[in-house]
Amino acid sequence: MKTTMRCGFLRTCLWRFALLPIVLSGAVHAQASQPQPQNQAQSQNQAQSQKIYNNQQLDQMLAPVALYPDALLSQIFMATTYPSDVAEAAAWSAANPKAKGDDAVKQVNTKPWDPSVQSLVAFPQVLAQMKEHPDWVQNVGDAFLAQPDDVMASVQRLRAQAKASGNLKSNEQQKVTEQAAPPGSTEGTTIIQIEPSNPQVVYVPQYNPTVVYGAWPYPSYPPTYWPPPYGYYPGQALAAGMAFGVGIAITGALWGGFNWGHGDVNVNVNRYNSVNNVNNRISGNGNQRWNHNPDNRRGTPYRDSASRQRFDQGRGGSQQREAFRGRDSARDASRQNSLQSFDRATNNGSSMAARRGAGETGAALNRPSGGNRGGQGAGDRGNVNGGNRGGGQVADRGNFSGADRGGSRQDFGGNRQSGGARNNAFSGSQSPGSSRSQMNRGQASQRSMSQSRGAGGGGGRQMSRPAPSRGGGGGRRRLGV
């Protein structure tokens, strides 16, 4: 009995020793594999939370606009993500200084700009400031795309500071309200909102940040100050810290808003659709979350890797380079429509340069022009009504008198597809044989002219300069005329 129990105990121990390496290897494998998804999540969070500006830099940058009305400020943030469009809109506004309000927005609603940029032409003083500070525009846009929570928190910090200094309060131009921040907000414990006192009249404030914010907490990052644009604000009012210009009547151009506590901005669909043309309208009602449209970025590179990962997906490098060089899909479509209309009216009469400008390539670029204007048939401009212009079979407009001049075919505006490359400044270096034939043709023409002069004038008009007359006696050549 004891022997049997001892054998069973030994057998059990042996089994345990045999299974021990397997158990240990499984535990080690589990410990090694477990952190992998955690590391991946950490890398993703790091990419998403990449900060390109700290709080001091953001407060410094946003000081000139943090006290603007919420709706206007939200649309400014949207527009700064399209710096190329902002530059064009600012130039348009400067060229049309009397355009403002909803009417100005309707004047540009066919422009290939993002709707947020179009909306700013309602406020020419705002675009005048942005025109003077293009670096600011791009920096704010980069910050808003990369760290919107921090940008909105900066606005709230600055507003709280101005309010504590006694320089942010309700008046005839604006209504300032304060409420508790929603749970989980990254923008502080309270939210300060600024709205127009009259929803249909908007006043854009102008102020000196060194005055309205009181003692600036970051001496190494002094607040940005924008001098008021000429003609919009009374200079004496700025001595008090804040001034308001003339109110701008608005019904639909102000359609943005902040979703405070959630780090994003909204679009009021009804107001948005009331001022934008049918091609830019969006479906739905109420407020919808705004999303950046990378197609309207027009090749301006994104500053941080997280934004590149989010917005550059599906956009090849060549497409971005073309956009950055000024190629725009809306403009290309307009050029293509115009070219097609011209070709229909002229039987493919467009030039090669016009086709290149419309973005055509390959067979479309090299298609015959004008119904093979340089060839045979009824459409041959060189053979009017089948007759013979100038004697001889003139089947090619470029082949005067029917002969092959110098052995090379001259096709003026005809079928360049069969006639080789179009002449340009580099054709001689590319085709030395062609240059040599042209030189021979020129020499032959000179010999012909010399023979004509020697024959007594019947061979055509003399093209060379007459020889100067000689005086009698000394045989000296006259140098004067």
XYZ file of N, CA and C in Angstrom, residues 88 112 298 322-323 325-344 350-360 367:
111
model
N -6.936 85.423 -51.248
C -7.699 85.874 -52.410
C -8.925 86.672 -51.987
N -14.283 80.003 -56.042
C -13.890 78.660 -55.589
C -13.257 78.672 -54.198
N -5.930 73.547 -51.054
C -5.194 73.996 -52.234
C -3.689 73.836 -52.084
N 0.298 70.148 -57.274
C -0.413 70.897 -58.297
C -1.282 71.966 -57.656
N -1.959 71.626 -56.553
C -2.798 72.608 -55.872
C -1.959 73.742 -55.315
N 0.757 74.850 -56.483
C 1.237 75.682 -57.585
C 0.127 76.508 -58.215
N -1.078 76.367 -57.719
C -2.159 77.199 -58.214
C -3.205 76.467 -59.019
N -3.045 75.174 -59.253
C -4.045 74.413 -59.992
C -5.211 74.122 -59.074
N -6.383 74.389 -59.538
C -7.569 74.246 -58.723
C -8.610 73.475 -59.520
N -9.258 72.513 -58.883
C -10.210 71.663 -59.601
C -11.382 72.465 -60.147
N -11.866 73.432 -59.368
C -12.992 74.239 -59.843
C -12.580 75.092 -61.042
N -11.398 75.677 -60.977
C -10.937 76.476 -62.103
C -10.701 75.604 -63.328
N -10.115 74.414 -63.126
C -9.878 73.513 -64.252
C -11.189 73.111 -64.915
N -12.218 72.857 -64.100
C -13.518 72.494 -64.662
C -14.095 73.644 -65.477
N -13.923 74.875 -64.987
C -14.425 76.034 -65.724
C -13.673 76.197 -67.048
N -12.334 76.029 -67.008
C -11.562 76.115 -68.246
C -11.979 75.027 -69.239
N -12.213 73.823 -68.732
C -12.589 72.712 -69.599
C -13.943 72.966 -70.256
N -14.905 73.508 -69.498
C -16.216 73.821 -70.077
C -16.099 74.882 -71.156
N -15.284 75.913 -70.885
C -15.105 76.969 -71.880
C -14.446 76.430 -73.143
N -13.459 75.555 -72.976
C -12.769 74.980 -74.127
C -13.717 74.127 -74.956
N -14.538 73.323 -74.302
C -15.477 72.480 -75.030
C -16.485 73.322 -75.803
N -16.960 74.395 -75.183
C -17.905 75.276 -75.872
C -17.258 75.921 -77.088
N -16.000 76.356 -76.948
C -15.284 76.963 -78.077
C -15.076 75.950 -79.194
N -14.705 74.718 -78.839
C -14.473 73.696 -79.862
C -15.744 73.353 -80.618
N -16.874 73.330 -79.905
C -18.136 73.037 -80.598
C -18.466 74.132 -81.607
N -9.574 75.063 -81.107
C -8.745 75.525 -79.995
C -7.273 75.252 -80.261
N -6.434 76.111 -79.694
C -4.995 75.962 -79.865
C -4.445 74.955 -78.873
N -3.213 74.528 -79.110
C -2.555 73.587 -78.205
C -2.348 74.215 -76.831
N -2.017 75.504 -76.799
C -1.803 76.174 -75.505
C -3.088 76.213 -74.697
N -4.227 76.469 -75.348
C -5.496 76.498 -74.630
C -5.835 75.130 -74.064
N -5.502 74.081 -74.808
C -5.786 72.731 -74.317
C -4.923 72.393 -73.111
N -3.658 72.796 -73.203
C -2.797 72.560 -72.038
C -3.318 73.325 -70.822
N -3.752 74.556 -71.019
C -4.271 75.348 -69.911
C -5.507 74.750 -69.287
N -6.299 74.013 -70.071
C -7.488 73.349 -69.547
C -7.181 71.990 -68.950
N -5.910 71.588 -68.961
C -5.516 70.346 -68.320
C -5.587 69.125 -69.200
N -5.737 69.307 -70.518
C -5.841 68.151 -71.398
C -4.459 67.553 -71.640
N -5.395 66.029 -80.480
C -6.436 65.769 -81.480
C -6.350 66.800 -82.602
